[in-house]
Amino acid sequence: MKNKSRIKHKIWRRLFLNISVIFLIFAVCISVASSIWFDDYYIMHEQGQLRLCARTVYELDLSDRKAAETRLLEIENFYNADISIYNNDIPIYSTFRRVNGGHSINIGGFDMLVNKQNSATVIERESDSFGGEFMTLRTKTGVNYLAYGYSGDGERSVVVMIEQSVIQNSAIVASRFALIILSICLAVTLVWCIVFSRRFSRPIEQMNVIARNMAELDFSQKVEVTSDDEIGRLAESFNDLSLSLSTALDELSERNRSLEREIEAERRLDSMRKDFVASVSHELKTPLAIIGGYAEGLANGMADDSETRQKYCRVITDEVRGMHDLIINLLELSRFESGVDRVDEQVDLASLVINIADKNSAALEAKSIDFKMDISEREQITATTMLAEHVIQNFLSNAISHTPEGGEIRIYSENYKSGKRICVYNSGSHVDEDKLESIWHSFYRADGSHNRAEGRYGLGLSIVKAIMQSVSGDFGVFNTESGVVFWAQLDTSCNGVRQ
């Protein structure tokens, strides 16, 4: 029902009907006026022609009879009128006489024509302002004539006549012809109205459809601009509006997505902050409780002998050293996340790895780990030595912690992109695929334990992440058939923005 109402009230139909009604009213007015006044107008027109004909004949030079007769014949044919010329009421030329083989039909001057000879009866008579006289005559045969007589100031007088039936027939033919032309014009006008109405309303209909699409946030369609008038400029403005709204909506959507990402990042950061505080609290709570318990025992004289007192002091010392290491790691993490000054230089990679391995030799020997290094003696990278050392040290500490007794650790380098990356492999269990990103978070332990026996706090890989991000270097982890490989691109000459 709604669609029918829309079709019924389409603008092109209303425009067509309005224009058609105007033209129909115009046509009806012309038809009515023609039927009422056309005959009178045509008679007035013929009266003017008779007057002009009479004056033309009156001013004609009759001295050359042959030339005058030729000229009179031309005038008769042109005006389709019968001409009679009198000189002192004596006929000297008459169309009737010439047409009837030169025999007079007893037509004299004006008075002789209508009174003395009684050849015709005057039905109507009227003088004009030019000195002539119009008459409506009826002959004995019943033929009506419209006549005009003109005598001027001389002896010559002219009578010009035309049958009224000729005038009436001509008026009827002219009226019918005018109606035919009017009908043709009306039909052409109606067709033109349809074409014009459709062409005029098409951009408006398009704008209506596109406006509905825009209301549904669809800005893909454009109005076809076919003219340079107000409608064409409106269509251009409509397209500009659609483009502006589309651009603004895209920008708003992008900002919303960016805001959502920021909010999500803020939520993750807040969650990480809470986890960090909880983890730090947990890591400090236990050693503080131990220290407090042993210190209270010493204060209360629970350690009677020297050996017991030394044990209590040793436990307190170990716990303080563990808290010290934790605080040092936290400070390093904060420093690397805030950014450190880089002093890039040529670093002898083999010497650096050997030095780090020597520092961890006791831990390697304690678990009987087979340590290998596959790095050539002359291999160098461009890096800040202190940062490279922290990365390799944390990778190695993490590998020692997760390598089983009698396992294997291997440090090697390999081509990566346009440079090299340092890889630390350790045998043992794999890292779950869903935890490959989580292991870089602070205080995260892949085994989920909080065992403090090995002095692990889950900060080593967080420090690596902070360092690598500060130098825009790539880093990562992947599983192999027999273990896990952690890697980092320490060569800063090849580093760019992390992908």
Coordinates of C-alpha atoms in Angstrom, one line a residue:
M1 CA 0.0 0.0 0.0
K2 CA 2.9 2.3 0.8
N3 CA 4.5 1.6 -2.6
K4 CA 1.3 2.3 -4.4
S5 CA 1.0 5.6 -2.6
R6 CA 4.6 6.4 -3.6
I7 CA 3.9 5.6 -7.2
K8 CA 0.7 7.7 -7.1
H9 CA 2.6 10.7 -5.8
K10 CA 5.7 10.5 -8.0
I11 CA 6.8 14.0 -8.8
W12 CA 7.0 13.4 -12.5
R13 CA 3.4 12.4 -12.6
R14 CA 2.3 15.5 -10.7
L15 CA 4.4 17.7 -12.8
F16 CA 3.1 16.1 -16.0
L17 CA -0.5 16.5 -14.9
N18 CA -0.1 20.1 -13.8
I19 CA 1.5 21.2 -17.1
S20 CA -1.0 19.1 -19.1
V21 CA -3.9 20.8 -17.3
I22 CA -2.5 24.2 -18.1
F23 CA -2.1 23.4 -21.8
L24 CA -5.6 21.8 -21.9
I25 CA -7.1 24.9 -20.3
F26 CA -5.2 27.0 -22.9
A27 CA -6.5 24.8 -25.7
V28 CA -10.1 25.0 -24.5
C29 CA -9.9 28.8 -24.2
I30 CA -8.6 29.0 -27.7
S31 CA -11.3 26.7 -29.0
V32 CA -14.1 28.6 -27.2
A33 CA -12.7 32.0 -28.4
S34 CA -12.4 30.6 -31.9
S35 CA -16.0 29.4 -32.0
I36 CA -17.3 32.7 -30.6
W37 CA -15.2 35.4 -32.2
F38 CA -13.5 33.7 -35.2
D39 CA -16.3 34.4 -37.7
D40 CA -16.5 38.1 -36.7
Y41 CA -12.8 38.4 -36.8
Y42 CA -12.6 36.9 -40.3
I43 CA -15.4 39.2 -41.6
M44 CA -13.5 42.2 -40.2
H45 CA -10.4 40.9 -41.8
E46 CA -12.2 40.6 -45.2
Q47 CA -13.7 44.0 -44.8
G48 CA -10.2 45.4 -44.4
Q49 CA -9.2 43.5 -47.5
L50 CA -12.1 44.9 -49.5
R51 CA -11.3 48.4 -48.3
L52 CA -7.7 48.0 -49.4
C53 CA -8.8 46.5 -52.7
A54 CA -11.2 49.4 -53.4
R55 CA -8.6 52.0 -52.6
T56 CA -6.1 50.2 -54.8
V57 CA -8.5 50.2 -57.7
Y58 CA -9.6 53.8 -57.1
E59 CA -6.0 54.9 -57.4
L60 CA -5.4 52.8 -60.5
D61 CA -4.4 54.7 -63.8
L62 CA -7.0 53.9 -66.4
S63 CA -5.5 55.8 -69.3
D64 CA -3.9 52.7 -70.7
R65 CA -7.0 50.5 -71.0
K66 CA -5.2 47.2 -71.8
A67 CA -2.7 47.6 -68.9
A68 CA -5.5 48.7 -66.6
E69 CA -7.5 45.6 -67.5
T70 CA -4.5 43.4 -66.9
R71 CA -3.9 45.0 -63.5
L72 CA -7.6 44.8 -62.6
L73 CA -7.6 41.0 -63.4
E74 CA -4.6 40.6 -61.1
I75 CA -6.3 42.5 -58.3
E76 CA -9.5 40.4 -58.7
N77 CA -7.5 37.2 -58.5
F78 CA -5.5 38.4 -55.6
Y79 CA -8.4 39.5 -53.5
N80 CA -10.9 37.0 -54.9
A81 CA -13.4 39.9 -55.3
D82 CA -15.7 41.3 -58.0
I83 CA -14.9 44.8 -59.1
S84 CA -17.1 47.5 -60.6
I85 CA -15.9 51.0 -61.6
Y86 CA -18.1 53.9 -62.3
N87 CA -17.5 57.3 -63.8
N88 CA -20.3 59.8 -62.9
D89 CA -22.5 56.8 -62.1
I90 CA -21.8 55.3 -65.6
P91 CA -20.2 51.8 -65.4
I92 CA -16.9 51.7 -67.2
Y93 CA -15.7 48.3 -65.9
S94 CA -17.4 45.4 -64.2
T95 CA -16.4 41.9 -63.4
F96 CA -20.0 40.8 -64.0
R97 CA -19.9 42.2 -67.5
R98 CA -16.5 40.5 -68.3
V99 CA -17.6 37.2 -66.8
N100 CA -20.9 37.2 -68.7
G101 CA -19.4 37.6 -72.1
G102 CA -19.6 41.4 -72.1
H103 CA -23.3 41.7 -71.5
S104 CA -24.3 44.1 -68.8
I105 CA -26.4 42.9 -66.0
N106 CA -27.8 46.4 -65.3
I107 CA -25.5 47.5 -62.6
G108 CA -25.1 51.3 -62.2
G109 CA -23.6 53.4 -59.4
F110 CA -24.4 52.8 -55.7
D111 CA -27.9 54.1 -55.9
M112 CA -28.5 52.5 -59.3
L113 CA -27.2 49.3 -58.0
V114 CA -29.4 49.0 -55.0
N115 CA -32.4 51.3 -55.7
K116 CA -32.9 52.4 -59.3
Q117 CA -32.3 49.2 -61.0
N118 CA -33.5 47.2 -58.0
S119 CA -30.9 44.6 -58.9
A120 CA -30.2 43.8 -55.2
T121 CA -31.6 44.5 -51.8
V122 CA -29.5 46.2 -49.0
I123 CA -29.7 44.1 -45.9
E124 CA -27.2 46.2 -43.9
R125 CA -25.3 49.4 -44.5
E126 CA -22.5 51.1 -42.6
S127 CA -20.1 53.9 -43.3
D128 CA -16.5 53.8 -42.3
S129 CA -14.1 56.5 -41.3
F130 CA -12.3 56.4 -44.6
G131 CA -15.1 57.8 -46.7
G132 CA -16.4 54.5 -47.9
E133 CA -19.5 52.4 -47.1
F134 CA -19.9 48.7 -46.3
M135 CA -23.1 47.0 -47.4
T136 CA -24.6 43.5 -47.1
L137 CA -26.5 42.8 -50.3
R138 CA -28.9 40.1 -51.4
T139 CA -29.5 39.6 -55.1
K140 CA -32.7 38.4 -56.7
T141 CA -31.1 34.9 -57.0
G142 CA -30.7 34.9 -53.2
V143 CA -26.9 35.3 -53.2
N144 CA -25.6 37.5 -50.3
Y145 CA -22.6 39.8 -51.0
L146 CA -20.4 41.8 -48.8
A147 CA -19.7 45.0 -50.7
Y148 CA -17.6 48.1 -50.2
G149 CA -18.1 51.3 -52.1
Y150 CA -15.6 54.1 -52.3
S151 CA -16.0 57.3 -54.3
G152 CA -13.3 59.6 -52.8
D153 CA -13.4 63.2 -53.9
G154 CA -13.5 62.7 -57.7
E155 CA -15.9 61.5 -60.3
R156 CA -14.8 57.9 -60.2
S157 CA -16.4 55.5 -57.8
V158 CA -15.5 51.8 -57.0
V159 CA -17.6 49.0 -55.8
V160 CA -15.9 45.8 -54.6
M161 CA -17.9 42.7 -53.6
I162 CA -17.4 39.2 -52.4
E163 CA -19.9 36.5 -51.8
Q164 CA -20.5 35.9 -48.1
S165 CA -20.6 32.2 -48.6
V166 CA -17.0 32.3 -49.8
I167 CA -16.1 34.2 -46.6
Q168 CA -18.0 31.8 -44.4
N169 CA -16.5 28.7 -46.1
S170 CA -13.0 30.2 -45.8
A171 CA -13.7 31.0 -42.1
I172 CA -14.9 27.4 -41.5
V173 CA -11.8 25.9 -43.3
A174 CA -9.5 28.2 -41.4
S175 CA -11.2 27.4 -38.1
R176 CA -10.9 23.6 -38.7
F177 CA -7.3 24.0 -39.8
A178 CA -6.6 25.9 -36.6
L179 CA -8.2 23.2 -34.5
I180 CA -6.2 20.5 -36.3
I181 CA -3.0 22.4 -35.7
L182 CA -4.0 23.0 -32.1
S183 CA -4.7 19.3 -31.6
I184 CA -1.3 18.4 -33.1
C185 CA 0.4 21.0 -30.9
L186 CA -1.5 19.7 -27.9
A187 CA -0.4 16.1 -28.6
V188 CA 3.2 17.1 -29.1
T189 CA 3.0 19.2 -25.9
L190 CA 1.7 16.2 -23.9
V191 CA 4.5 14.0 -25.2
W192 CA 7.0 16.8 -24.4
C193 CA 5.5 17.1 -20.9
I194 CA 6.0 13.4 -20.3
V195 CA 9.6 13.5 -21.5
F196 CA 10.4 16.7 -19.6
S197 CA 8.7 15.6 -16.4
R198 CA 10.6 12.3 -16.4
R199 CA 13.9 14.0 -17.2
F200 CA 13.3 16.7 -14.6
S201 CA 12.3 14.3 -11.9
R202 CA 14.9 11.6 -12.5
P203 CA 17.7 13.3 -10.5
I204 CA 15.3 14.0 -7.7
E205 CA 14.2 10.3 -7.6
Q206 CA 17.8 9.2 -7.6
M207 CA 18.5 11.6 -4.7
N208 CA 15.6 10.1 -2.9
V209 CA 16.8 6.6 -3.3
I210 CA 20.4 7.5 -2.4
A211 CA 19.2 9.5 0.6
R212 CA 17.5 6.4 1.9
N213 CA 20.7 4.4 1.3
M214 CA 22.6 7.1 3.1
A215 CA 20.2 6.7 6.1
E216 CA 21.3 3.1 6.1
L217 CA 25.0 4.2 6.0
D218 CA 25.4 3.1 2.3
F219 CA 27.4 5.8 0.5
S220 CA 28.4 3.8 -2.6
Q221 CA 25.9 5.3 -5.1
K222 CA 26.1 8.7 -6.7
V223 CA 23.6 10.9 -8.4
E224 CA 24.0 11.2 -12.2
V225 CA 24.7 14.8 -13.1
T226 CA 23.1 15.5 -16.6
S227 CA 22.7 19.3 -16.5
D228 CA 24.3 22.5 -15.3
D229 CA 21.2 24.1 -13.9
E230 CA 19.9 24.2 -10.3
I231 CA 19.0 20.5 -10.4
G232 CA 22.5 19.6 -11.7
R233 CA 24.2 21.7 -9.0
L234 CA 21.9 20.2 -6.4
A235 CA 23.0 16.7 -7.6
E236 CA 26.7 17.8 -7.4
S237 CA 26.1 19.1 -3.8
F238 CA 24.3 15.9 -2.9
N239 CA 27.3 13.8 -4.2
D240 CA 29.7 16.1 -2.3
L241 CA 27.6 15.6 0.9
S242 CA 27.6 11.8 0.4
L243 CA 31.4 11.9 -0.1
S244 CA 31.9 14.1 3.0
L245 CA 29.7 11.9 5.1
S246 CA 31.4 8.8 3.9
T247 CA 34.8 10.2 4.6
A248 CA 33.7 11.5 8.0
L249 CA 32.1 8.1 8.9
D250 CA 35.3 6.2 7.8
E251 CA 37.4 8.5 9.9
L252 CA 35.0 8.1 12.8
S253 CA 35.0 4.4 12.4
E254 CA 38.8 4.3 12.3
R255 CA 39.0 6.5 15.4
N256 CA 36.5 4.2 17.1
R257 CA 38.6 1.2 16.2
S258 CA 41.7 3.0 17.4
L259 CA 40.0 4.0 20.6
E260 CA 38.8 0.4 21.1
R261 CA 42.4 -0.7 20.6
E262 CA 43.7 1.9 23.1
I263 CA 41.0 0.9 25.6
E264 CA 41.8 -2.8 25.2
A265 CA 45.5 -2.0 25.5
E266 CA 44.8 0.1 28.6
R267 CA 42.8 -2.8 30.0
R268 CA 45.6 -5.2 29.3
L269 CA 48.1 -2.7 30.8
D270 CA 45.9 -2.3 33.9
S271 CA 45.6 -6.1 34.2
M272 CA 49.3 -6.5 33.8
R273 CA 49.9 -3.8 36.4
K274 CA 47.7 -5.6 38.8
D275 CA 49.3 -8.9 38.1
F276 CA 52.7 -7.2 38.4
V277 CA 51.9 -5.7 41.8
A278 CA 50.4 -9.1 42.9
S279 CA 53.5 -10.9 41.7
V280 CA 55.9 -8.5 43.3
S281 CA 53.9 -8.7 46.5
H282 CA 54.0 -12.5 46.3
E283 CA 57.7 -12.6 45.6
L284 CA 58.5 -10.3 48.5
K285 CA 56.0 -11.6 51.0
T286 CA 57.6 -15.1 51.4
P287 CA 61.2 -14.0 51.9
L288 CA 60.1 -11.2 54.3
A289 CA 58.1 -13.8 56.3
I290 CA 61.1 -16.1 56.4
I291 CA 63.4 -13.3 57.4
G292 CA 61.0 -12.1 60.0
G293 CA 60.6 -15.6 61.4
Y294 CA 64.3 -16.3 61.7
A295 CA 65.0 -12.9 63.1
E296 CA 62.3 -13.3 65.7
G297 CA 63.8 -16.7 66.6
L298 CA 67.2 -15.2 67.1
A299 CA 65.8 -12.4 69.2
N300 CA 63.9 -14.9 71.4
G301 CA 67.1 -17.0 71.9
M302 CA 65.7 -20.0 70.0
A303 CA 69.2 -20.6 68.5
D304 CA 71.1 -22.0 71.5
D305 CA 74.1 -23.1 69.8
S306 CA 76.5 -21.4 67.3
E307 CA 75.7 -23.8 64.5
T308 CA 71.9 -23.0 64.7
R309 CA 72.6 -19.3 64.8
Q310 CA 74.8 -19.5 61.7
K311 CA 72.0 -21.5 59.9
Y312 CA 69.5 -18.8 60.8
C313 CA 71.9 -16.1 59.6
R314 CA 72.6 -17.9 56.4
V315 CA 68.9 -18.3 55.6
I316 CA 68.3 -14.6 56.3
T317 CA 71.3 -13.7 54.1
D318 CA 70.0 -15.9 51.2
E319 CA 66.6 -14.4 51.4
V320 CA 68.0 -10.8 51.4
R321 CA 70.2 -11.7 48.4
G322 CA 67.2 -13.1 46.6
M323 CA 65.2 -9.9 47.2
H324 CA 68.2 -7.9 46.1
D325 CA 68.4 -9.8 42.9
L326 CA 64.6 -9.3 42.4
I327 CA 64.9 -5.5 42.9
I328 CA 67.9 -5.3 40.6
N329 CA 65.9 -7.2 37.9
L330 CA 62.9 -4.9 38.4
L331 CA 65.1 -1.8 38.1
E332 CA 66.7 -3.2 34.9
L333 CA 63.3 -3.9 33.4
S334 CA 62.1 -0.4 34.2
R335 CA 65.2 1.1 32.8
F336 CA 65.0 -0.9 29.5
E337 CA 61.3 -0.2 29.1
S338 CA 62.0 3.5 29.5
G339 CA 64.8 3.4 26.9
V340 CA 68.5 3.4 27.3
D341 CA 71.3 5.2 25.5
R342 CA 72.7 3.1 22.8
V343 CA 76.4 3.0 21.9
D344 CA 76.7 0.8 18.9
E345 CA 80.0 -0.8 18.2
Q346 CA 81.6 -3.8 16.6
V347 CA 81.1 -6.7 19.1
D348 CA 83.1 -9.9 18.9
L349 CA 80.1 -12.3 19.3
A350 CA 82.2 -15.5 20.0
S351 CA 84.1 -13.8 22.9
L352 CA 80.9 -12.4 24.3
V353 CA 79.2 -15.8 24.4
I354 CA 82.3 -17.5 25.8
N355 CA 82.4 -14.9 28.6
I356 CA 78.8 -15.4 29.5
A357 CA 79.1 -19.2 29.4
D358 CA 82.1 -19.0 31.9
K359 CA 79.9 -17.0 34.3
N360 CA 77.3 -19.7 34.2
S361 CA 79.7 -22.7 34.2
A362 CA 78.7 -23.6 37.8
A363 CA 75.0 -23.8 36.9
L364 CA 75.8 -25.8 33.7
E365 CA 78.0 -28.3 35.6
A366 CA 75.4 -28.6 38.4
K367 CA 72.9 -30.1 35.9
S368 CA 75.5 -31.8 33.8
I369 CA 74.3 -29.8 30.7
D370 CA 76.2 -30.3 27.5
F371 CA 76.9 -26.7 26.3
K372 CA 77.9 -26.0 22.7
M373 CA 78.6 -22.9 20.7
D374 CA 78.4 -22.7 16.9
I375 CA 79.8 -19.2 16.3
S376 CA 83.0 -18.5 14.3
E377 CA 85.8 -16.8 16.1
R378 CA 85.8 -13.8 13.8
E379 CA 82.0 -13.2 13.7
Q380 CA 81.1 -9.7 14.7
I381 CA 77.9 -7.7 15.0
T382 CA 77.1 -4.1 15.4
A383 CA 75.4 -3.6 18.8
T384 CA 75.6 -2.1 22.2
T385 CA 77.7 -4.6 24.2
M386 CA 75.8 -4.2 27.5
L387 CA 72.4 -4.8 25.8
A388 CA 73.6 -7.8 23.8
E389 CA 75.1 -9.3 27.0
H390 CA 71.8 -8.9 28.9
V391 CA 69.9 -10.6 26.1
I392 CA 72.2 -13.6 25.8
Q393 CA 72.6 -13.9 29.6
N394 CA 68.8 -14.0 30.1
F395 CA 68.3 -16.5 27.3
L396 CA 71.0 -18.7 28.7
S397 CA 69.6 -18.5 32.3
N398 CA 66.2 -19.4 31.0
A399 CA 67.6 -22.3 29.0
I400 CA 69.5 -23.6 32.1
S401 CA 66.3 -23.5 34.2
H402 CA 64.3 -25.5 31.6
T403 CA 66.9 -28.0 30.5
P404 CA 66.7 -31.4 32.2
E405 CA 69.6 -33.1 33.9
G406 CA 72.1 -34.2 31.2
G407 CA 70.4 -32.1 28.6
E408 CA 71.9 -29.9 25.9
I409 CA 72.2 -26.1 25.3
R410 CA 73.5 -24.7 22.1
I411 CA 74.1 -21.1 21.1
Y412 CA 74.5 -20.4 17.4
S413 CA 74.0 -17.7 14.8
E414 CA 72.2 -17.9 11.5
N415 CA 71.2 -15.6 8.6
Y416 CA 68.0 -13.7 9.1
K417 CA 66.6 -11.1 6.7
S418 CA 69.6 -8.9 5.7
G419 CA 71.6 -9.8 8.8
K420 CA 72.1 -12.5 11.5
R421 CA 70.2 -13.5 14.6
I422 CA 71.5 -15.2 17.8
C423 CA 69.7 -18.4 18.7
V424 CA 69.8 -20.2 22.1
Y425 CA 68.5 -23.8 21.9
N426 CA 67.8 -26.0 24.9
S427 CA 66.5 -29.6 24.9
G428 CA 63.5 -30.5 26.9
S429 CA 59.8 -29.9 26.9
H430 CA 58.1 -27.6 24.4
V431 CA 56.3 -24.3 25.0
D432 CA 52.6 -24.5 24.4
E433 CA 51.5 -22.7 21.3
D434 CA 49.0 -20.6 23.2
K435 CA 51.7 -19.4 25.6
L436 CA 54.3 -18.3 23.1
E437 CA 53.2 -14.6 23.6
S438 CA 52.6 -14.9 27.4
I439 CA 56.1 -16.0 28.3
W440 CA 57.4 -12.5 27.6
H441 CA 55.2 -11.0 30.4
S442 CA 56.7 -10.2 33.7
F443 CA 56.6 -12.9 36.4
Y444 CA 55.3 -15.4 34.0
R445 CA 56.5 -19.0 34.4
A446 CA 55.7 -21.5 31.7
D447 CA 55.3 -24.3 34.3
G448 CA 52.9 -22.1 36.3
S449 CA 54.8 -22.8 39.5
H450 CA 56.0 -20.3 42.1
N451 CA 58.9 -22.5 43.2
R452 CA 61.7 -20.3 44.5
A453 CA 64.3 -23.0 44.8
E454 CA 66.1 -21.9 41.7
G455 CA 65.7 -18.2 42.4
R456 CA 63.6 -17.7 39.3
Y457 CA 61.2 -14.7 39.2
G458 CA 60.0 -14.8 35.6
L459 CA 61.6 -11.4 34.7
G460 CA 64.4 -12.5 32.3
L461 CA 62.3 -12.8 29.1
S462 CA 60.5 -9.5 30.0
I463 CA 63.9 -7.8 30.1
V464 CA 64.8 -9.3 26.7
K465 CA 61.5 -8.0 25.3
A466 CA 62.1 -4.5 26.7
I467 CA 65.7 -4.4 25.3
M468 CA 64.7 -5.6 21.8
Q469 CA 61.8 -3.2 21.6
S470 CA 64.1 -0.3 22.6
V471 CA 66.4 -1.1 19.6
S472 CA 63.6 -2.0 17.2
G473 CA 64.9 -5.5 16.9
D474 CA 63.1 -8.7 16.1
F475 CA 62.9 -11.5 18.6
G476 CA 60.9 -14.6 19.2
V477 CA 60.6 -18.3 20.2
F478 CA 59.7 -21.5 18.4
N479 CA 59.6 -25.2 19.2
T480 CA 61.8 -27.8 17.6
E481 CA 61.5 -31.6 17.6
S482 CA 63.6 -32.0 20.7
G483 CA 63.3 -28.6 22.5
V484 CA 62.9 -24.8 22.2
V485 CA 64.8 -22.0 20.5
F486 CA 64.8 -18.4 21.7
W487 CA 66.2 -15.9 19.2
A488 CA 67.0 -12.2 18.8
Q489 CA 68.4 -10.0 16.1
L490 CA 71.1 -8.2 18.0
D491 CA 72.8 -6.7 14.9
T492 CA 71.4 -3.2 15.0
S493 CA 72.8 -2.3 11.6
C494 CA 70.0 -4.5 10.1
N495 CA 67.2 -3.6 12.6
G496 CA 64.2 -1.6 11.6
V497 CA 60.8 -1.1 13.0
R498 CA 59.5 -4.4 14.2
Q499 CA 57.0 -6.0 11.9

